[in-house]
Each structure stands twice: as structure tokens, then as C-alpha cells.
Amino acid sequence: MGSRKGGVGLEDGKKLVAGMPSLIPHSTISNPIDSGKNIDMHSSRTSDFGSLEQQQQSIGFHLENAAILSRNPPVFVQKPSALAAGSSAPLQFGTFNKTVFNSIGGIVSQATQEKGQQQPPNLVSLSSGAVNYENWGESLMADTSPRTDTSTDLDPDDKNQMLEGGHVSNLAASDCSDRSKERAGDQKTLRRLAQNREAARKSRLRKKAYVQQLESSRLKLSQLEQELQRARQQGIFISSSGDQSHSTAGNGALAFDMEYARWVEDQNRQINELRGGVNSHASDNELRIMVESVMAHWDDIFKLKGVAAKTDVFHMLSGMWKTPAERCFLWLGGFRSSELLKLLANQLEPLTEQQLLGICNLQQSSQQAEDALSQGMEALQQSLAETLASGSLGPSSSGSSGNVANYMGQMAMAMGKLGTLENFLRQADNLRQQTLQQMHRILTTRQAARALLAIHDYFSRLRALSSLWLARPRE
Amino acid sequence: MDRVVGLASQRAVVIFSVSSCCMCYAIKTLFGELGCNPAIYELDEDPAGREMELALIRLIGKKKPVPAVFIGGRFVGLTEQVMSHHLGGTLVPLLRDAGALWL
């Protein structure tokens, strides 16, 4: 009865009061005492109802955790295991803070009881401080439930224990009649307190539900904003009515973006395997199998691009599905084969004369093909511009039926020209695919493996550069 | 068809094209880069253009049968096949064999 649970002395309690909390041992946390009006009724915690208390505490803490989001930055390093598992860290700390103040009151009261003193004045201020802290925390959370009882859920229970268990040693001496009168009054108080506690608990549950709803809405909002941003970049008109055809194009783009992300992950994995094979001097047969699968994987992305181009050619041409640094080098919706071969020329030595010749010819052919396609694209742009500019622009361009007919004819022609964009994209991808396949044909298995590693590493560096760029500190 | 075949065998390199087609423009540019001088027939400017277009569609099986490239009288392909030949290193030998290139 006079023993004290926990190893924190008065001095430590003072330290806590001073507002510089340090690590609080577990056992102390399990010992909150309402330092409000019931000091005289409490004995120090004994093991008689310690375990029950801990159970109650766990339940109480769980509810508190759920309801309370502490705005204070967490200052405690140790997570008490008495707190219910599964609550998030900030919630724990929130309760932690609250618990600390209660504990402080408890510790101090224990200490004073041991010393046989009256309740010291600073304890009152402590308890009111705890009350104030609690109220402040609660008001920040927009809790509208009336808090008539500032204690935790435990205290009426504790009091119950006190009265029924009869483990009270510090009650002022009184005769039996006084005590029975007290008891009747106390039972009313008990009922009232129980009702208050119930109301408080309900409001905490409501708050928890509300906060969770807010959190999920916030997440959804940021997701929607991202989608919108992406769609805007693609130049899709975002109408409030949600035009079906526009959203289809948007869906095609987003679907491709996801497929591409998965493709990049898969490639990373395959390339790592290949790298392991090369470094561990795997046999030619093993290497060949790995090289074949990487080549087939490259074919996959060209297929995916072709399908996506049918739905949204402008998204594919824009390169928005690539990282910014990669986009810098964008040519007709992808990488330039001739540049890739220039990059590899240094990495592939030693090559036989025949191989060297083959690679040089390949580079020259791809350069010529690229130039041809580029000029074709330029012709397309010019033709499109001429089509849209034909007829009269400016003030006189609207009105008569002749003009309208012209306009519609113009648009029809322009639409036809836009239709050839998909063909250009397909030819460009074919160029890239052919370059890779020809390179594979010219090189030995081991050389091809190193080439594929080099290509992947180059693009990886571009992607890493993009990340660094996007994360750079700005003034 | 006869007309197509007839025209195709008259020169080393023959391209059937449409004047407003930008992909045809790209292929013409490519052959120019390679140093050839192909014979070009614009289907939209030839009086027998429609017939030839139909013949080409039957031959190739595509709705848009241009640019159709013939080398040495034989059909080589549309854009994709021509590009693939070039990257594979087989286009230039074909041209040389047909006498379209001197080198």
C-alpha cells in the first residue's frame, strides 16, 4: 500500500514538470493517477488491482489513441508496450504526452503520500496543468463533447475499486453514518461520471471516424490532382461533364504509363540477372538464354507502344511517360538508334574487323533512316500548317456557307494528315527495334550481353539524373 | 497490274507514291540520300492512277499501298520493309545489283 510502483522519484517528476520529458520507464506509464480531486482517496498502486488496471488501461489507451492526434512533435523515444498495438506513432505519442502529465501527478502524489504530507500546492497546479493540456489538445481536434471529467476512463473504475475493495488506508477517520451518506452521494456521482465517460468515449469514436474519413479524402484528392495534371499535360480538354471520348484517350495514356512502369521494373530485374551472369562468367548457353529474354522484353515495349499509339498518339509522341532528362533526347517518341550505337561503339571493344564494319554500317543506316523520317515529319508539319492556314484567316473567316464548307474541308484534310502520325511513330519504333536486333545479330553472345547492360545503364543514369533534377533544392 | 509491272521494270528503282503523302516523302528522301535516282509515279497525278492503286492494293494487301518500292522490277515493300532492309544492310546490295548505284 505504501509501496510505489515504478522507479521514478519526485525529482524525475519535477524534471517532467519542467517540460523536458525524457525516457519514461514502462512501469510508470502503466500507472496513471488522476491527480484531480481524488488524491485523498487513492492509495498508491498496489499489485492487488494492478493487472486489472493494466487491462483497463490498454482498452482506455486504445480508444484514446484512436481519438487523439497530437499536434506536438513526438519527444519520446520509447514506445510503451502497454499502449495498444496497431495505433499509429503520432497517436501513441499524443496519448503518451497526456499520460505523462497524469503520471507526473501520480508520481508526485505517491511521493507525497509516502512522506505523509498534505497535497502540495504544486500538485494542484500540476493536475490543473494536466487538465489544461488535455483540454487544449482536445480543442485542437475540434472535439465538441463536454468534458466534465478530466480524468482518463480509469479513474471512476479505480474509485469503484477503492470503495468496494476497501483498500483505502488514507481516508480521514469518520463514523459509519457519515460514510453511508457519502456513499449515496458518491453513487449518484458515480452514475453521472459513468454517463460522462460514455459520452466522452462516443465522441472520441466519432472523432476517429471523422479523421479517418478526412485522411482518405485527402489521399483521394491528391490522386485526382495527379491524374488531372497528367491529363492536362497531354492536352486533353478536361470538361466538367466528363466527355467519354476524351476520358478514353486519357485512360489509354494512363494505362500505358502503368504498363511502362512495370516494364521498366521487369527490365531492371532481368538486367540484374544478366549482370550476374556476365560477372560470374556464366556459360555461353546460359548467357544466350538471358540475352534472348532481354531482347524479347524489348520487343514487348515496342508492341505496347504500338497499341497505345492507336489510342493516344500524342501522348506517345510527347514522351510524357519518360523522365524529363530522357525527354530531352526524345526523337519521334523514343530514343535515337544512331546515338545508342555511338554510345556502344566504345563499350564493345574488342571487335573483329567484320563486326566493326557491321556496327559502322548499322550506325550509318540508322542515321539515314532517322533523317528520312525526320524530314517526313517536317513535311507533315508544313502540310498541316498550310492546310489550316488556307482560305482566309482573320476578320473575314467566318460567316458565309462557302467559308463554312471550306472550313469543314480544311478540318477533314487536317484530320487525315494527323492520322499519319501514328504511322511515323510506328516506323520510328520499328527503326529502334531493328537496330537492337541487328546489333544482336552482329555481336557474339557475350558482347551482346555487355551491350544490353550498357544500354540499360545509360538509360538508368538518365532516369537517375531526372530524379536528382526534380529533387534539386531551389531558391 | 500490267501497267504497274510494266512501269516497274523500266527502271532500276521505281516508287509508286501519292504526292500529299508525307511517308512517301520520307522514302523518297532516303533514296536520295543513298545516291539513287528513282522513277516516281504519283498515283494522284496519273490518269491511270486509280487502276494502279487498285492493282497495288491487290498485290500488297494494304488499304494504303504507298510508298510501293520496286527494285530491279521486283517488289521490295512499303516503308517498313524498306527501312528494315536498309538497317539489315541488304538494301544497298539490292540497289547495286539492279544497277541503281555506282560505287
Coordinates of C-alpha atoms in Angstrom, one line a residue:
Chain A
M1 CA 0.0 0.0 0.0
G2 CA 2.7 2.3 0.7
S3 CA 4.9 0.9 -1.9
R4 CA 5.4 2.7 -5.1
K5 CA 5.3 1.2 -8.5
G6 CA 7.8 2.5 -10.9
G7 CA 11.2 3.8 -10.3
V8 CA 10.6 7.4 -10.9
G9 CA 11.2 9.6 -8.0
L10 CA 9.9 13.0 -7.1
E11 CA 12.9 14.6 -8.8
D12 CA 12.2 12.9 -12.0
G13 CA 8.6 14.1 -11.7
K14 CA 9.9 17.6 -11.3
K15 CA 12.0 17.2 -14.4
L16 CA 9.0 16.1 -16.3
V17 CA 7.0 19.1 -15.0
A18 CA 9.7 21.4 -16.2
G19 CA 8.7 20.4 -19.7
M20 CA 11.7 18.5 -20.8
P21 CA 10.4 15.0 -20.9
S22 CA 12.9 12.2 -21.0
L23 CA 12.5 8.5 -21.4
I24 CA 9.8 7.2 -19.1
P25 CA 10.1 3.7 -17.9
H26 CA 7.3 1.4 -18.9
S27 CA 6.1 0.6 -15.4
T28 CA 5.5 4.2 -14.7
I29 CA 3.3 4.6 -17.7
S30 CA 1.1 1.9 -16.6
N31 CA 0.4 3.9 -13.5
P32 CA -1.6 7.0 -14.3
I33 CA -3.4 8.5 -11.5
D34 CA -5.9 11.2 -11.7
S35 CA -4.4 14.0 -9.8
G36 CA -7.6 16.0 -9.6
K37 CA -10.0 15.7 -6.8
N38 CA -9.4 12.2 -5.7
I39 CA -6.0 12.4 -4.3
D40 CA -7.1 11.6 -0.8
M41 CA -8.9 8.5 -1.9
H42 CA -6.1 7.0 -3.7
S43 CA -3.6 4.8 -2.2
S44 CA -0.6 4.1 -4.1
R45 CA -1.0 1.5 -6.7
T46 CA -0.5 -2.0 -5.5
S47 CA -0.4 -5.2 -7.2
D48 CA -3.8 -6.1 -6.0
F49 CA -5.5 -4.4 -8.8
G50 CA -2.5 -3.7 -10.9
S51 CA -3.2 -6.2 -13.6
L52 CA -6.9 -5.2 -13.9
E53 CA -5.7 -1.7 -14.1
Q54 CA -3.3 -2.5 -16.9
Q55 CA -6.1 -4.2 -18.8
Q56 CA -8.3 -1.2 -18.4
Q57 CA -5.5 1.0 -19.3
S58 CA -4.9 -0.9 -22.5
I59 CA -8.6 -0.5 -23.5
G60 CA -8.6 3.1 -22.5
F61 CA -5.4 3.9 -24.2
H62 CA -6.6 2.2 -27.4
L63 CA -9.7 4.5 -27.5
E64 CA -7.6 7.5 -26.6
N65 CA -5.1 6.7 -29.2
A66 CA -7.7 6.4 -31.9
A67 CA -9.3 9.7 -31.0
I68 CA -6.4 11.8 -30.3
L69 CA -4.0 13.2 -32.8
S70 CA -1.3 15.0 -31.1
R71 CA 0.0 18.2 -32.7
N72 CA 3.1 18.1 -30.6
P73 CA 6.2 16.7 -32.2
P74 CA 7.0 13.4 -30.5
V75 CA 9.6 13.8 -27.9
F76 CA 9.7 10.3 -26.5
V77 CA 11.9 7.7 -28.0
Q78 CA 10.5 4.7 -26.2
K79 CA 7.1 3.3 -27.2
P80 CA 5.5 1.7 -24.2
S81 CA 4.1 -1.7 -24.9
A82 CA 1.2 -1.0 -22.6
L83 CA -0.3 1.0 -25.4
A84 CA -2.4 -1.0 -27.8
A85 CA -0.6 -2.3 -30.8
G86 CA -1.7 -1.1 -34.1
S87 CA -2.2 2.6 -33.3
S88 CA 0.0 4.9 -35.4
A89 CA 3.0 6.6 -33.9
P90 CA 1.7 10.1 -33.6
L91 CA -1.4 8.8 -31.8
Q92 CA 0.8 7.0 -29.4
F93 CA 2.8 10.0 -28.7
G94 CA -0.3 12.0 -28.2
T95 CA -1.5 9.7 -25.6
F96 CA 2.0 9.4 -24.3
N97 CA 2.1 13.1 -23.6
K98 CA -1.2 13.0 -21.9
T99 CA -0.2 10.0 -19.9
V100 CA 3.0 11.7 -18.8
F101 CA 1.1 14.6 -17.2
N102 CA -1.2 12.2 -15.4
S103 CA 1.8 10.2 -14.4
I104 CA 3.5 13.2 -13.1
G105 CA 0.6 13.9 -10.9
G106 CA 0.6 10.2 -9.9
I107 CA 4.2 10.1 -9.1
V108 CA 4.2 13.3 -7.2
S109 CA 1.1 12.2 -5.2
Q110 CA 2.7 8.9 -4.5
A111 CA 5.8 10.6 -3.3
T112 CA 3.9 13.0 -1.1
Q113 CA 1.8 10.2 0.3
E114 CA 4.8 8.3 1.3
K115 CA 6.2 11.2 3.0
G116 CA 2.9 11.7 4.8
Q117 CA 2.5 15.3 3.6
Q118 CA -0.7 17.0 2.6
Q119 CA -1.3 17.5 -1.0
P120 CA 1.3 20.1 -2.0
P121 CA 0.2 23.2 -3.9
N122 CA 2.3 22.4 -6.9
L123 CA 0.4 19.2 -7.3
V124 CA -2.9 21.1 -7.7
S125 CA -1.3 23.2 -10.3
L126 CA 0.1 20.1 -11.9
S127 CA -3.2 18.5 -12.1
S128 CA -4.8 21.6 -13.5
G129 CA -1.9 21.8 -15.8
A130 CA -2.7 18.3 -16.9
V131 CA -6.3 19.3 -17.3
N132 CA -5.4 22.3 -19.3
Y133 CA -3.1 20.3 -21.6
E134 CA -5.8 17.8 -22.1
N135 CA -8.4 20.4 -22.9
W136 CA -6.0 22.3 -25.2
G137 CA -5.2 19.1 -27.1
E138 CA -8.9 18.2 -27.3
S139 CA -10.0 21.6 -28.5
L140 CA -7.4 21.5 -31.4
M141 CA -9.1 18.3 -32.5
A142 CA -12.5 20.0 -32.7
D143 CA -13.9 17.8 -30.1
T144 CA -17.3 19.0 -29.1
S145 CA -18.1 16.6 -26.4
P146 CA -18.4 18.2 -23.0
R147 CA -15.6 17.1 -20.8
T148 CA -16.9 17.2 -17.3
D149 CA -14.4 14.6 -16.2
T150 CA -10.9 15.4 -17.0
S151 CA -9.6 12.0 -16.0
T152 CA -8.9 9.0 -18.1
D153 CA -11.5 6.3 -18.2
L154 CA -9.9 4.5 -15.5
D155 CA -10.5 6.7 -12.6
P156 CA -14.1 6.1 -11.9
D157 CA -13.2 2.4 -12.1
D158 CA -10.4 3.0 -9.8
K159 CA -12.6 4.8 -7.5
N160 CA -15.0 1.8 -7.6
Q161 CA -12.2 -0.4 -6.7
M162 CA -11.4 1.8 -3.9
L163 CA -14.8 1.9 -2.4
E164 CA -15.7 -1.7 -3.0
G165 CA -12.4 -3.2 -2.4
G166 CA -11.9 -1.2 0.7
H167 CA -8.2 -0.8 0.1
V168 CA -8.2 2.7 1.4
S169 CA -5.8 3.5 4.1
N170 CA -5.7 7.2 3.9
L171 CA -9.3 8.1 4.3
A172 CA -10.0 10.5 7.0
A173 CA -11.4 8.8 10.0
S174 CA -15.2 9.1 10.2
D175 CA -18.0 7.2 11.6
C176 CA -20.3 4.8 9.7
S177 CA -23.2 7.1 9.1
D178 CA -21.1 9.7 7.5
R179 CA -19.6 7.1 5.3
S180 CA -23.0 5.8 4.1
K181 CA -24.2 9.3 3.3
E182 CA -21.1 9.8 1.4
R183 CA -21.7 6.5 -0.4
A184 CA -25.2 7.5 -1.6
G185 CA -23.9 10.8 -2.9
D186 CA -21.0 9.1 -4.4
Q187 CA -23.2 6.6 -6.2
K188 CA -25.0 9.5 -7.9
T189 CA -21.7 11.0 -8.7
L190 CA -20.6 7.6 -10.0
R191 CA -23.6 7.3 -12.3
R192 CA -23.0 10.8 -13.6
L193 CA -19.4 10.1 -14.1
A194 CA -20.1 6.9 -15.9
Q195 CA -22.5 8.7 -18.2
N196 CA -20.0 11.3 -18.9
R197 CA -17.4 8.7 -19.6
E198 CA -19.7 7.0 -22.0
A199 CA -20.4 10.3 -23.8
A200 CA -16.7 11.1 -24.0
R201 CA -16.0 7.7 -25.4
K202 CA -18.6 8.0 -28.0
S203 CA -17.3 11.4 -29.1
R204 CA -13.8 10.0 -29.3
L205 CA -15.1 7.3 -31.6
R206 CA -16.9 9.8 -33.8
K207 CA -13.8 11.9 -34.0
K208 CA -11.8 8.9 -35.0
A209 CA -14.2 8.1 -37.8
Y210 CA -14.2 11.7 -39.0
V211 CA -10.5 11.9 -39.0
Q212 CA -10.2 8.7 -41.0
Q213 CA -12.6 10.0 -43.5
L214 CA -10.6 13.2 -43.8
E215 CA -7.4 11.2 -44.4
S216 CA -8.9 9.0 -47.1
S217 CA -10.4 12.0 -48.8
R218 CA -7.1 13.8 -48.7
L219 CA -5.4 10.8 -50.3
K220 CA -8.1 10.6 -53.0
L221 CA -7.8 14.3 -53.7
S222 CA -4.0 14.1 -54.3
Q223 CA -4.5 11.2 -56.6
L224 CA -7.1 13.0 -58.6
E225 CA -4.9 16.1 -58.8
Q226 CA -2.1 13.9 -60.2
E227 CA -4.4 12.4 -62.8
L228 CA -5.7 15.8 -63.7
Q229 CA -2.2 17.2 -64.0
R230 CA -1.2 14.3 -66.3
A231 CA -4.2 14.7 -68.4
R232 CA -3.7 18.4 -68.8
Q233 CA -0.2 17.9 -69.9
Q234 CA -1.5 15.6 -72.6
G235 CA -3.6 18.5 -73.8
I236 CA -6.8 16.7 -73.2
F237 CA -9.6 19.1 -72.6
I238 CA -11.0 18.5 -69.1
S239 CA -14.7 19.2 -69.2
S240 CA -16.8 19.1 -66.1
S241 CA -19.2 16.7 -67.8
G242 CA -16.5 14.2 -68.4
D243 CA -16.5 13.6 -72.2
Q244 CA -16.4 9.9 -72.8
S245 CA -14.0 10.0 -75.8
H246 CA -11.6 12.3 -74.0
S247 CA -11.5 10.1 -71.0
T248 CA -10.9 7.1 -73.2
A249 CA -7.8 8.8 -74.6
G250 CA -6.8 9.7 -71.1
N251 CA -7.3 6.2 -69.9
G252 CA -5.1 4.9 -72.8
A253 CA -2.3 7.2 -71.7
L254 CA -2.6 6.3 -68.1
A255 CA -2.8 2.6 -68.9
F256 CA 0.3 2.8 -70.9
D257 CA 2.2 4.7 -68.2
M258 CA 1.4 2.0 -65.8
E259 CA 2.5 -0.7 -68.2
Y260 CA 5.6 1.1 -69.0
A261 CA 6.5 1.4 -65.3
R262 CA 6.0 -2.3 -64.9
W263 CA 8.2 -2.9 -68.0
V264 CA 11.0 -0.8 -66.5
E265 CA 10.8 -2.8 -63.3
D266 CA 10.9 -6.1 -65.2
Q267 CA 13.8 -4.9 -67.2
N268 CA 15.8 -3.9 -64.1
R269 CA 15.3 -7.4 -62.7
Q270 CA 16.3 -9.1 -66.0
I271 CA 19.3 -6.9 -66.4
N272 CA 20.5 -7.6 -62.9
E273 CA 20.3 -11.3 -63.7
L274 CA 22.2 -10.7 -66.9
R275 CA 24.8 -8.7 -65.0
G276 CA 25.2 -11.5 -62.5
G277 CA 25.7 -13.9 -65.3
V278 CA 28.3 -11.8 -67.1
N279 CA 30.2 -11.2 -63.9
S280 CA 30.2 -14.7 -62.8
H281 CA 31.4 -15.9 -66.2
A282 CA 28.4 -18.0 -66.9
S283 CA 28.5 -20.3 -69.9
D284 CA 27.6 -19.0 -73.3
N285 CA 24.4 -21.0 -73.3
E286 CA 23.2 -19.5 -70.1
L287 CA 24.1 -16.1 -71.3
R288 CA 22.4 -16.7 -74.6
I289 CA 19.1 -17.6 -72.8
M290 CA 19.3 -14.4 -70.7
V291 CA 20.1 -12.2 -73.7
E292 CA 17.2 -13.7 -75.7
S293 CA 14.8 -12.9 -72.9
V294 CA 16.0 -9.3 -72.6
M295 CA 15.6 -8.9 -76.4
A296 CA 12.1 -10.4 -76.2
H297 CA 11.4 -8.0 -73.4
W298 CA 12.4 -5.1 -75.7
D299 CA 10.0 -6.4 -78.3
D300 CA 7.3 -6.2 -75.7
I301 CA 7.6 -2.5 -75.1
F302 CA 7.5 -1.8 -78.8
K303 CA 4.3 -3.8 -79.1
L304 CA 2.8 -1.9 -76.1
K305 CA 3.8 1.4 -77.7
G306 CA 2.1 0.4 -80.9
V307 CA -1.1 -0.4 -79.1
A308 CA -1.0 2.8 -77.1
A309 CA -0.4 4.9 -80.2
K310 CA -3.7 3.7 -81.6
T311 CA -5.5 5.2 -78.6
D312 CA -3.4 8.3 -77.9
V313 CA -0.7 9.0 -80.4
F314 CA 0.0 12.5 -79.0
H315 CA 0.8 11.1 -75.6
M316 CA 3.3 8.7 -77.1
L317 CA 4.9 11.4 -79.2
S318 CA 5.1 13.7 -76.2
G319 CA 7.2 11.4 -74.3
M320 CA 5.5 12.3 -71.1
W321 CA 5.7 8.7 -70.0
K322 CA 9.5 9.2 -69.8
T323 CA 11.5 11.0 -67.3
P324 CA 12.5 14.7 -68.0
A325 CA 16.1 14.0 -68.9
E326 CA 15.2 11.2 -71.2
R327 CA 12.6 13.5 -72.8
C328 CA 15.4 15.9 -73.6
F329 CA 16.7 13.4 -76.1
L330 CA 13.3 12.4 -77.4
W331 CA 13.1 11.7 -81.1
L332 CA 9.7 10.7 -82.6
G333 CA 8.5 9.2 -79.3
G334 CA 11.7 7.4 -78.2
F335 CA 15.5 7.1 -78.3
R336 CA 17.7 7.7 -81.3
S337 CA 19.2 4.4 -82.5
S338 CA 22.2 6.1 -84.1
E339 CA 23.0 7.8 -80.7
L340 CA 22.7 4.4 -79.0
L341 CA 25.2 2.9 -81.4
K342 CA 27.6 5.7 -81.0
L343 CA 27.5 5.1 -77.2
L344 CA 28.1 1.4 -77.7
A345 CA 31.0 1.7 -80.1
N346 CA 33.3 2.5 -77.2
Q347 CA 31.9 -0.1 -74.9
L348 CA 32.1 -3.1 -77.2
E349 CA 35.8 -3.5 -77.9
P350 CA 37.4 -5.7 -78.9
L351 CA 35.5 -6.2 -82.1
T352 CA 36.6 -8.1 -85.2
E353 CA 37.0 -6.1 -88.4
Q354 CA 33.9 -7.6 -89.8
Q355 CA 32.0 -6.7 -86.6
L356 CA 33.3 -3.2 -86.6
L357 CA 32.3 -2.8 -90.2
G358 CA 28.8 -4.2 -89.4
I359 CA 28.4 -1.8 -86.5
C360 CA 29.5 1.2 -88.5
N361 CA 27.2 0.4 -91.4
L362 CA 24.3 -0.1 -88.9
Q363 CA 25.0 3.2 -87.4
Q364 CA 25.1 4.9 -90.8
S365 CA 21.9 3.2 -92.0
S366 CA 20.0 4.1 -88.9
Q367 CA 21.2 7.7 -89.2
Q368 CA 20.0 7.9 -92.8
A369 CA 16.7 6.3 -91.9
E370 CA 16.2 8.7 -89.0
D371 CA 17.0 11.7 -91.2
A372 CA 14.4 10.4 -93.8
L373 CA 11.7 10.1 -91.1
S374 CA 12.6 13.4 -89.6
Q375 CA 12.2 15.1 -93.0
G376 CA 8.9 13.3 -93.5
M377 CA 7.7 14.7 -90.1
E378 CA 8.8 18.2 -91.1
A379 CA 6.9 17.8 -94.4
L380 CA 3.8 16.7 -92.4
Q381 CA 4.0 19.7 -90.1
Q382 CA 4.4 22.1 -93.0
S383 CA 1.5 20.5 -94.8
L384 CA -0.7 20.7 -91.8
A385 CA 0.1 24.3 -91.3
E386 CA -0.7 25.1 -94.9
T387 CA -4.0 23.2 -94.6
L388 CA -5.0 25.2 -91.5
A389 CA -3.9 28.5 -93.0
S390 CA -5.5 28.1 -96.3
G391 CA -8.5 30.2 -97.1
S392 CA -9.0 33.4 -95.2
L393 CA -7.9 33.8 -91.7
G394 CA -8.8 36.8 -89.6
P395 CA -11.9 39.0 -89.6
S396 CA -13.5 37.6 -92.7
S397 CA -13.0 34.0 -92.0
S398 CA -16.4 33.3 -90.6
G399 CA -19.9 33.7 -92.0
S400 CA -20.9 32.5 -95.4
S401 CA -21.7 29.0 -96.2
G402 CA -18.8 28.8 -98.7
N403 CA -16.5 29.6 -95.9
V404 CA -18.0 27.1 -93.6
A405 CA -17.7 24.4 -96.3
N406 CA -14.1 25.4 -96.8
Y407 CA -13.6 25.2 -93.0
M408 CA -15.0 21.8 -92.8
G409 CA -13.0 20.6 -95.8
Q410 CA -9.9 22.1 -94.2
M411 CA -10.6 20.2 -91.0
A412 CA -11.2 17.0 -92.8
M413 CA -7.9 17.3 -94.6
A414 CA -6.1 18.2 -91.4
M415 CA -7.6 15.2 -89.7
G416 CA -6.3 13.0 -92.4
K417 CA -2.8 14.3 -92.0
L418 CA -2.9 13.8 -88.3
G419 CA -3.8 10.2 -89.0
T420 CA -0.4 9.6 -90.5
L421 CA 1.3 10.5 -87.2
E422 CA 0.6 7.0 -85.9
N423 CA 2.5 5.6 -89.0
F424 CA 5.5 7.8 -88.3
L425 CA 5.6 6.7 -84.7
R426 CA 5.4 3.1 -85.8
Q427 CA 8.2 3.5 -88.3
A428 CA 10.4 5.2 -85.7
D429 CA 9.8 2.3 -83.2
N430 CA 10.5 -0.2 -86.0
L431 CA 13.8 1.6 -86.6
R432 CA 14.7 1.2 -82.9
Q433 CA 13.6 -2.4 -82.8
Q434 CA 15.6 -3.2 -86.0
T435 CA 18.7 -1.5 -84.6
L436 CA 18.6 -3.7 -81.5
Q437 CA 18.0 -6.8 -83.5
Q438 CA 20.8 -6.1 -86.0
M439 CA 23.2 -5.3 -83.2
H440 CA 22.3 -8.6 -81.6
R441 CA 23.0 -10.4 -84.9
I442 CA 26.4 -8.8 -85.4
L443 CA 27.7 -9.3 -81.9
T444 CA 28.7 -12.5 -80.1
T445 CA 26.5 -13.6 -77.1
R446 CA 28.9 -12.2 -74.6
Q447 CA 29.3 -8.9 -76.5
A448 CA 25.5 -8.6 -76.9
A449 CA 25.1 -9.1 -73.1
R450 CA 27.6 -6.3 -72.4
A451 CA 25.8 -4.1 -75.0
L452 CA 22.4 -4.7 -73.4
L453 CA 23.9 -3.9 -69.9
A454 CA 25.5 -0.7 -71.3
I455 CA 22.2 0.4 -72.9
H456 CA 20.3 -0.2 -69.7
D457 CA 22.9 1.5 -67.5
Y458 CA 22.8 4.5 -69.8
F459 CA 19.1 4.9 -69.6
S460 CA 19.2 4.2 -65.8
R461 CA 21.6 7.1 -65.4
L462 CA 19.3 9.4 -67.4
R463 CA 16.5 8.4 -65.1
A464 CA 18.6 9.0 -62.0
L465 CA 19.6 12.4 -63.4
S466 CA 15.9 13.2 -63.8
S467 CA 15.2 12.3 -60.2
L468 CA 18.1 14.4 -59.0
W469 CA 17.0 17.3 -61.1
L470 CA 13.4 17.1 -59.8
A471 CA 14.7 16.9 -56.2
R472 CA 17.2 19.7 -56.5
P473 CA 17.0 22.5 -53.9
R474 CA 15.5 25.7 -55.3
E475 CA 15.9 29.2 -54.1
Chain B
M1 CA -1.5 -4.6 -112.9
D2 CA 0.2 -4.8 -116.3
R3 CA 0.8 -1.1 -116.2
V4 CA 2.3 -1.4 -112.7
V5 CA 4.6 -4.2 -113.7
G6 CA 5.5 -2.6 -116.9
L7 CA 6.5 0.7 -115.3
A8 CA 8.3 -1.2 -112.5
S9 CA 10.6 -3.0 -114.9
Q10 CA 11.6 0.1 -116.9
R11 CA 13.9 1.5 -114.3
A12 CA 16.2 0.2 -111.6
V13 CA 14.3 1.8 -108.8
V14 CA 10.6 2.6 -109.1
I15 CA 8.4 4.2 -106.4
F16 CA 4.7 4.5 -106.6
S17 CA 3.6 7.4 -104.3
V18 CA 1.0 9.9 -103.5
S19 CA 2.0 13.5 -103.8
S20 CA 0.5 14.6 -100.5
C21 CA 1.7 11.6 -98.5
C22 CA 4.5 12.5 -96.1
M23 CA 5.7 9.0 -95.6
C24 CA 6.2 8.8 -99.3
Y25 CA 8.2 12.0 -99.0
A26 CA 10.4 10.3 -96.3
I27 CA 11.1 7.3 -98.5
K28 CA 12.0 9.5 -101.5
T29 CA 14.3 11.4 -99.2
L30 CA 16.0 8.2 -98.1
F31 CA 16.7 7.0 -101.7
G32 CA 18.0 10.4 -102.5
E33 CA 20.4 10.2 -99.5
L34 CA 21.6 6.8 -100.8
G35 CA 22.5 8.4 -104.1
C36 CA 19.8 6.8 -106.3
N37 CA 17.6 8.4 -108.8
P38 CA 14.3 6.5 -108.6
A39 CA 11.4 6.8 -111.0
I40 CA 8.5 8.2 -109.1
Y41 CA 4.8 7.8 -110.2
E42 CA 2.3 9.9 -108.2
L43 CA -0.9 7.9 -108.2
D44 CA -3.0 11.0 -107.6
E45 CA -1.5 12.8 -110.6
D46 CA -1.5 9.9 -113.1
P47 CA -4.6 9.5 -115.3
A48 CA -4.4 5.7 -114.7
G49 CA -3.7 6.3 -111.0
R50 CA -6.9 4.7 -109.6
E51 CA -6.3 1.5 -111.6
M52 CA -2.7 1.3 -110.4
E53 CA -3.8 1.9 -106.9
L54 CA -6.2 -1.0 -107.0
A55 CA -3.6 -3.2 -108.6
L56 CA -1.2 -2.4 -105.8
I57 CA -3.8 -3.0 -103.1
R58 CA -4.4 -6.4 -104.6
L59 CA -0.7 -7.1 -104.7
I60 CA 0.3 -5.8 -101.3
G61 CA -3.0 -6.3 -99.3
K62 CA -2.9 -2.9 -97.6
K63 CA -5.5 -0.2 -97.8
K64 CA -2.9 2.4 -98.4
P65 CA -0.4 0.7 -100.8
V66 CA 2.1 3.6 -100.9
P67 CA 5.1 4.1 -101.0
A68 CA 5.5 1.0 -103.0
V69 CA 9.1 0.4 -103.9
F70 CA 10.3 -1.9 -106.7
I71 CA 14.0 -2.6 -107.3
G72 CA 15.1 -4.4 -110.4
G73 CA 11.5 -5.0 -111.3
R74 CA 10.7 -6.8 -108.1
F75 CA 8.5 -5.6 -105.3
V76 CA 10.6 -4.9 -102.2
G77 CA 8.0 -3.4 -99.9
L78 CA 6.4 -0.4 -98.2
T79 CA 8.2 1.9 -95.8
E80 CA 8.7 -0.7 -93.0
Q81 CA 10.2 -3.3 -95.3
V82 CA 12.5 -0.8 -97.0
M83 CA 13.7 0.5 -93.7
S84 CA 14.3 -3.0 -92.3
H85 CA 16.2 -3.9 -95.4
H86 CA 18.4 -0.8 -95.0
L87 CA 19.2 -1.5 -91.4
G88 CA 19.9 -5.1 -92.2
G89 CA 22.4 -4.0 -94.8
T90 CA 20.6 -5.6 -97.6
L91 CA 19.1 -2.6 -99.4
V92 CA 22.3 -1.2 -100.8
P93 CA 23.4 -4.6 -102.3
L94 CA 20.0 -4.8 -103.9
L95 CA 20.4 -1.4 -105.4
R96 CA 23.9 -2.2 -106.6
D97 CA 22.8 -5.4 -108.2
A98 CA 20.0 -3.6 -110.0
G99 CA 22.5 -1.0 -111.2
A100 CA 21.0 1.9 -109.3
L101 CA 24.2 2.7 -107.6
W102 CA 27.7 3.1 -108.8
L103 CA 30.2 2.5 -106.0

